[in-house]
CSV table of C-alpha atoms and ligand atoms in Angstrom, one decimal:
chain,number,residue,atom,x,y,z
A,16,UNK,CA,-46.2,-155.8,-49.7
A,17,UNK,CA,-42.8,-157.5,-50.3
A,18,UNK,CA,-41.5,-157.6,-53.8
A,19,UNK,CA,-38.3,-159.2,-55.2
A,20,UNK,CA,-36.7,-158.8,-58.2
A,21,UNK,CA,-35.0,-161.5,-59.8
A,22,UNK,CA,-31.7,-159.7,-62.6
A,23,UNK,CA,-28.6,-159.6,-64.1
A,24,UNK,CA,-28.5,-156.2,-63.9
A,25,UNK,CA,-29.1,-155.0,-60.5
A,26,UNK,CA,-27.6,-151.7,-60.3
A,27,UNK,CA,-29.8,-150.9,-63.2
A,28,UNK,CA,-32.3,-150.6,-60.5
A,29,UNK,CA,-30.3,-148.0,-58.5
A,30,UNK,CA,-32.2,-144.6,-58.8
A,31,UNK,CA,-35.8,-145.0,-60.1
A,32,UNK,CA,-36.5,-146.5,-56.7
A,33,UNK,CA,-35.0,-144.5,-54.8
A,34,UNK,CA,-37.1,-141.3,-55.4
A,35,UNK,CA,-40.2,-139.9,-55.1
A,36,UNK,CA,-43.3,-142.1,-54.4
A,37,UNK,CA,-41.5,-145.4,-54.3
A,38,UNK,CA,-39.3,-144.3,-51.9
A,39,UNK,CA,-41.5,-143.0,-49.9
A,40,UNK,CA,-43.8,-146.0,-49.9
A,41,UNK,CA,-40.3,-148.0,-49.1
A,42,UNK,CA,-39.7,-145.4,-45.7
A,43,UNK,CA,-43.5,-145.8,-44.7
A,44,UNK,CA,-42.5,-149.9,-44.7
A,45,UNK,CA,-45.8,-150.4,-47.3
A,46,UNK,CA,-43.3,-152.0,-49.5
A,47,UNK,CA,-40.1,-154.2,-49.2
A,48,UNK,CA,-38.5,-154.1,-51.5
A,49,UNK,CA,-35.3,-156.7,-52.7
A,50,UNK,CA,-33.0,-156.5,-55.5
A,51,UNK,CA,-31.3,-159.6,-56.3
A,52,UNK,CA,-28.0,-160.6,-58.5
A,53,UNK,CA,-29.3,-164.4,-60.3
A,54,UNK,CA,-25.8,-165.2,-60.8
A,55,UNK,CA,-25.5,-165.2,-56.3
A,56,UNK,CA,-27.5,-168.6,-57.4
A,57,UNK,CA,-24.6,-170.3,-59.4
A,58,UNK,CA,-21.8,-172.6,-58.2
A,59,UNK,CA,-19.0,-172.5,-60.6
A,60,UNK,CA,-16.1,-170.4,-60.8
A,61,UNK,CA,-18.0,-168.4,-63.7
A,62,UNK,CA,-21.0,-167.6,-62.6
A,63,UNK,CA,-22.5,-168.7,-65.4
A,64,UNK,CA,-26.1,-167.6,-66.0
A,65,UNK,CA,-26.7,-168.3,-69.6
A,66,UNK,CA,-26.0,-171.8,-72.2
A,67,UNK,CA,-27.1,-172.3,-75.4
A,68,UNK,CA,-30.5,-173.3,-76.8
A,69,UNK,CA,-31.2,-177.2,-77.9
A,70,UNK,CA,-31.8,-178.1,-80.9
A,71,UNK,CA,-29.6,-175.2,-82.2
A,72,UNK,CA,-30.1,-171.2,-83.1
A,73,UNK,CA,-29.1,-168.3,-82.2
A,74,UNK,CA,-29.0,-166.4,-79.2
A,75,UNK,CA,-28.2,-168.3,-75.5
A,76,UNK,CA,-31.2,-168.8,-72.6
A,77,UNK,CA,-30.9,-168.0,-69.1
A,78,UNK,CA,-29.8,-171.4,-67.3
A,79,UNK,CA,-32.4,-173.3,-65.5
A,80,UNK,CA,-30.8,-174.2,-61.8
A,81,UNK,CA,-30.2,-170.7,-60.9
A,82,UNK,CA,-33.6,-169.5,-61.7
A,83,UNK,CA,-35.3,-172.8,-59.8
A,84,UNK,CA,-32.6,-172.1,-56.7
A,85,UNK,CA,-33.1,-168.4,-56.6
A,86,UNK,CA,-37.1,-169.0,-57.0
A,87,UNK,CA,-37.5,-171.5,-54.3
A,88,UNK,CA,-35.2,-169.6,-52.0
A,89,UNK,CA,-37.1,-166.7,-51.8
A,90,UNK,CA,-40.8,-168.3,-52.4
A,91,UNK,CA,-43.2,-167.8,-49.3
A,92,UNK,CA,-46.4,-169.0,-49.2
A,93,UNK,CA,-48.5,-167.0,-51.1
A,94,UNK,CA,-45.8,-165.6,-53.6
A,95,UNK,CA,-47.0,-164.6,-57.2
A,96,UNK,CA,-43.8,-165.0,-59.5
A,97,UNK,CA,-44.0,-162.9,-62.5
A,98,UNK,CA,-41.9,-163.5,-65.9
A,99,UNK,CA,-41.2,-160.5,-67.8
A,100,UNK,CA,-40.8,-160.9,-71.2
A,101,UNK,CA,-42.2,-159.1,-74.8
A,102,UNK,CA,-44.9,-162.1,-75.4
A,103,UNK,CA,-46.7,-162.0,-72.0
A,104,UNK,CA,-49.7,-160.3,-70.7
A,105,UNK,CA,-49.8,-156.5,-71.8
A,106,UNK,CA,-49.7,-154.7,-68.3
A,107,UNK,CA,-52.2,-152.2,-67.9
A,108,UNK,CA,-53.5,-150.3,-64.6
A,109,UNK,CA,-56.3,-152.8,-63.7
A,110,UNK,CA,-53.4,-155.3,-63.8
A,111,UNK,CA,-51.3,-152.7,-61.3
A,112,UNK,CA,-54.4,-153.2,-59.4
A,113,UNK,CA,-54.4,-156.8,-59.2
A,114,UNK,CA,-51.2,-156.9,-58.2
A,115,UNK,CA,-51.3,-154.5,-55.6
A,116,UNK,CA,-53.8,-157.1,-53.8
A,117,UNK,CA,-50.7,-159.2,-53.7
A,118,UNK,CA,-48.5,-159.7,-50.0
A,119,UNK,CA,-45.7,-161.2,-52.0
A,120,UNK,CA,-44.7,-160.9,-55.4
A,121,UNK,CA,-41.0,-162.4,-56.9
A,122,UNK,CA,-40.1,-160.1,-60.3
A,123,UNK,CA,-38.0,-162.4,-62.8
A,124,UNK,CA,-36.3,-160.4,-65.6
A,125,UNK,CA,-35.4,-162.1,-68.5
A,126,UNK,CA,-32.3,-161.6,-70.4
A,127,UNK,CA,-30.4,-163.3,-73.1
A,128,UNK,CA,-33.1,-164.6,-75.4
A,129,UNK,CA,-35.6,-165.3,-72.6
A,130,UNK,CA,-36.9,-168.3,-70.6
A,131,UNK,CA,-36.4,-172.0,-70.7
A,132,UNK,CA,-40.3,-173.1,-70.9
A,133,UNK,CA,-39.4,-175.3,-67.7
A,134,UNK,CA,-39.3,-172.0,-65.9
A,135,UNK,CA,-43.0,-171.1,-66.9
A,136,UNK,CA,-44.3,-174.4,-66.1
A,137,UNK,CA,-43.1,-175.1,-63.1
A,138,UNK,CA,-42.7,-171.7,-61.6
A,139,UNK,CA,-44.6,-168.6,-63.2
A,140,UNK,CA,-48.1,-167.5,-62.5
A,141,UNK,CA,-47.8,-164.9,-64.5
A,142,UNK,CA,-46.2,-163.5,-67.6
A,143,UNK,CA,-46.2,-159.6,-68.3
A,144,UNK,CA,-45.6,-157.5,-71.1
A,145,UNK,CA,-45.3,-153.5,-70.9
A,146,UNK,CA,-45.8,-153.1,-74.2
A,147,UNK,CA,-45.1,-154.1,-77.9
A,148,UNK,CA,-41.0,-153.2,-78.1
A,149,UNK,CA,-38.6,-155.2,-77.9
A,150,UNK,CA,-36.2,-154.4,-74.6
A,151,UNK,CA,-32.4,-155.8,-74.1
A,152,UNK,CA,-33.8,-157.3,-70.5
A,153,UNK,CA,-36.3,-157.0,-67.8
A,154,UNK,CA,-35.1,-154.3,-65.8
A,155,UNK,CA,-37.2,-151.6,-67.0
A,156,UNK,CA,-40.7,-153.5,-67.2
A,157,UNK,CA,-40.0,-155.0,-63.4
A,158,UNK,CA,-39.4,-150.9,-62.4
A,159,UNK,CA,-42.7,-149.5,-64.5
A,160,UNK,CA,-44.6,-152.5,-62.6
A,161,UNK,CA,-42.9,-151.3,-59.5
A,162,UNK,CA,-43.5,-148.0,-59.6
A,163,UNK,CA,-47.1,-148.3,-60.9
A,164,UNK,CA,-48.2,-151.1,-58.3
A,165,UNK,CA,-46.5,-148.8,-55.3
A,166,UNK,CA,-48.5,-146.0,-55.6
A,167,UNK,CA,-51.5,-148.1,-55.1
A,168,UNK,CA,-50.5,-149.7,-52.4
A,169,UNK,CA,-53.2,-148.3,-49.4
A,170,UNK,CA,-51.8,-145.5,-47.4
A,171,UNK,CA,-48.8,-144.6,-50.4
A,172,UNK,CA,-50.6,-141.7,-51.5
A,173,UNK,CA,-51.8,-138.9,-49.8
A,174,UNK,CA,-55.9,-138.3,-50.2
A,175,UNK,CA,-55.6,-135.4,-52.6
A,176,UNK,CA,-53.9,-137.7,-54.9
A,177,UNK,CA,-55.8,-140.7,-54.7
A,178,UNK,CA,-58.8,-138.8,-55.7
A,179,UNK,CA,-57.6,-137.4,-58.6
A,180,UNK,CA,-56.4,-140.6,-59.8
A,181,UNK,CA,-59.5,-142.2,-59.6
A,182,UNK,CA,-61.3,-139.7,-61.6
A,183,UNK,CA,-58.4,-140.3,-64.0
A,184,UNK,CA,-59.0,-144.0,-64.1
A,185,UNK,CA,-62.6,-143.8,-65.5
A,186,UNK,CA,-61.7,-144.9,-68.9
A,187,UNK,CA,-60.8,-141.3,-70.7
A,188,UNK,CA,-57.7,-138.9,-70.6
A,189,UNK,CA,-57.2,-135.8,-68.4
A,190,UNK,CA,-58.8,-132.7,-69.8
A,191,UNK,CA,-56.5,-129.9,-70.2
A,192,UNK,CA,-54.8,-128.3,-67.2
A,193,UNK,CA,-53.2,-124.7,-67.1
A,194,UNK,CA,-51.9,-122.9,-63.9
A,195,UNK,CA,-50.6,-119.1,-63.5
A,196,UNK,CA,-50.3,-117.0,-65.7
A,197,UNK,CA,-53.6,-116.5,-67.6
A,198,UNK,CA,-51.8,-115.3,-70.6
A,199,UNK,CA,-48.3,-116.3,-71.2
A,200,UNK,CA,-46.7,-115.4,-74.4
A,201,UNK,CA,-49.9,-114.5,-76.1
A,202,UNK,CA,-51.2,-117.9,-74.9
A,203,UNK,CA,-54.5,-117.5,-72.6
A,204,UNK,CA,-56.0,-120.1,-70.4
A,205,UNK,CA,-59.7,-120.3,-72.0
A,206,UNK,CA,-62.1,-117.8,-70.1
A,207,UNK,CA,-64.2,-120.7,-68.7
A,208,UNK,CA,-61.8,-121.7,-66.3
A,209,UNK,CA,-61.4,-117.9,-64.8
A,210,UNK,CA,-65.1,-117.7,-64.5
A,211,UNK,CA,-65.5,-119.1,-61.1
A,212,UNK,CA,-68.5,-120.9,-62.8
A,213,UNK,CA,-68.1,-124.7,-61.4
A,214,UNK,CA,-70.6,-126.0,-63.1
A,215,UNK,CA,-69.8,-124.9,-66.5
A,216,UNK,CA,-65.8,-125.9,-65.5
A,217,UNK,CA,-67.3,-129.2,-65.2
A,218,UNK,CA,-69.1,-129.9,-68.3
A,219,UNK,CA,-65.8,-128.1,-70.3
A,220,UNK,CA,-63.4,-130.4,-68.8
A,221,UNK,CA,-66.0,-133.8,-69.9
A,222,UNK,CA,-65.9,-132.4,-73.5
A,223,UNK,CA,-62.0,-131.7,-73.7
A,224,UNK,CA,-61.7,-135.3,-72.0
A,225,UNK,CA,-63.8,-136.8,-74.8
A,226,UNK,CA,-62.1,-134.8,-77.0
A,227,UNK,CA,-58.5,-135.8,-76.7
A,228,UNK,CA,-59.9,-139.1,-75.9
A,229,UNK,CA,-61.8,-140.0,-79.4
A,230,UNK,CA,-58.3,-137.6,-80.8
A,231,UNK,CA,-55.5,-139.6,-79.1
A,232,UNK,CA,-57.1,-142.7,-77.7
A,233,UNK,CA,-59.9,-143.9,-79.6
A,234,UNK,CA,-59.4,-147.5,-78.7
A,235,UNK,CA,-60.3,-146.3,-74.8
A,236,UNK,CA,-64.0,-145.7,-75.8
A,237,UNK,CA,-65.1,-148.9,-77.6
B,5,4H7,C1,-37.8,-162.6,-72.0
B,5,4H7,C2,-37.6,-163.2,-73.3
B,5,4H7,C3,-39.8,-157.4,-71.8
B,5,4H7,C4,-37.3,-161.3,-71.8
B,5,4H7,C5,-36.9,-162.5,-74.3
B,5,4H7,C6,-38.6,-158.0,-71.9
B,5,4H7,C7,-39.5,-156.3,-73.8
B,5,4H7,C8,-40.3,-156.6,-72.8
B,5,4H7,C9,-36.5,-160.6,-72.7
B,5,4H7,C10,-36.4,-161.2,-74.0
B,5,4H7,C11,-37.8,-157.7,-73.0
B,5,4H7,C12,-41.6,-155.9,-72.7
B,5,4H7,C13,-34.2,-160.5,-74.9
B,5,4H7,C14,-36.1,-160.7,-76.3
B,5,4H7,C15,-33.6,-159.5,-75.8
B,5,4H7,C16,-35.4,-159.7,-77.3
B,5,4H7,C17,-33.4,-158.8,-78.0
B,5,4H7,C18,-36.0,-159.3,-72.4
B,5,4H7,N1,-38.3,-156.9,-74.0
B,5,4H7,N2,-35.6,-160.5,-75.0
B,5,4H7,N3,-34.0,-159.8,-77.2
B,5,4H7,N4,-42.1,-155.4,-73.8
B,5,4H7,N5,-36.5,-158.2,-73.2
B,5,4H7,O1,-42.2,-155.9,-71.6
């Protein structure tokens, strides 16, 4: 998969994807990945990304040429662009895994106060959200859509960890998990999971799952 990001703050993206899966799905060539500066797609001596709204307000817009220039410069022919702004689509993991399908996605992060509506028209297939908060730009949503697409990318993970994410997947949270020592400061791992028992492992860890699920998450379960 290629994926390139569209922002005026590139070396914001200098870090989070350069580690750990991410990175290693960029080494193993499963994903391209391309950070690009919008203002490379100006023509005056400024740079100039942003200009003021019509019919007045507050706040300034990100320009239109650039975005159109820096958009149809990059576009192949089965490109997905993707706006990211706090009143699109609320990303979720069966989005990641739509988008995962894709061979070419372009990432546009918004800045300023967002998006002339010419841009949607004309260029976005889709507008994401990660979540009800407002952000000061992009950046971060492209990089949590990044990072959450990667990993699902076929051959990123390893088979021990695709497995365990698709139980994870099934529509509840993770039971609770302990590792050495059985007791550590008074606190002891409960007896069922010393007991060697599997069965009885099993049916513990569906009822702590339900548990914390109707506890933490009960919107999961309707
Ligand atoms: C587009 C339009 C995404 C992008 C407006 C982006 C949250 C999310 C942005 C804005 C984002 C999310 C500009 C509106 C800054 C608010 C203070 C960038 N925020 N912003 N204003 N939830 N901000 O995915």
């Amino acid at each position: 998969m290629k994926i390139d990001v569209l922002t005026l703050f590139p070396a914001m993206f200098a870090g989070p994807l350069d580690e750990s899966i991410v990175r290693r799905a960029r080494e193993a060539r499963l994903l391209e990945l391309k950070i690009h500066n919008l203002r490379d797609w100006t023509h005056d001596r400024h740079k100039t990304v942003d200009d003021k709204p019509f019919g007045g307000g507050p706040g300034m817009l990100l320009k239109v040429e650039p975005l159109f220039e820096a958009i149809e410069s990059l576009q192949r022919e089965k490109t997905k662009v993707i706006l990211f702004s706090p009143g699109g689509r609320k990303f979720d993991q069966s989005i990641a895994r739509e988008l995962a399908q894709q061979e070419d996605l372009i990432l546009v992060c918004g800045s300023y106060e967002g998006f002339d509506e010419r841009v949607r028209e004309a260029l976005a297939d889709d507008e994401l959200s990660i979540g009800d908060y407002v952000l000061t730009n992009g950046a971060l949503p492209a990089m949590v859509v990044i990072d959450a697409v990667a990993r699902l990318l076929p051959g990123v993970l390893g088979d021990d960890e695709s497995s365990h994410d698709e139980s994870f997947s099934h529509g509840l949270l993770e039971y609770p998990q302990y590792t050495r020592p059985s007791e550590f400061r008074g606190m002891k791992v409960p007896e069922v999971l010393l007991s060697g028992n599997h069965a009885e492992i099993e049916k513990w860890r569906r009822e702590q799952a339900k548990l914390r699920t109707e506890r933490q998450r009960p919107d999961l379960l309707k």
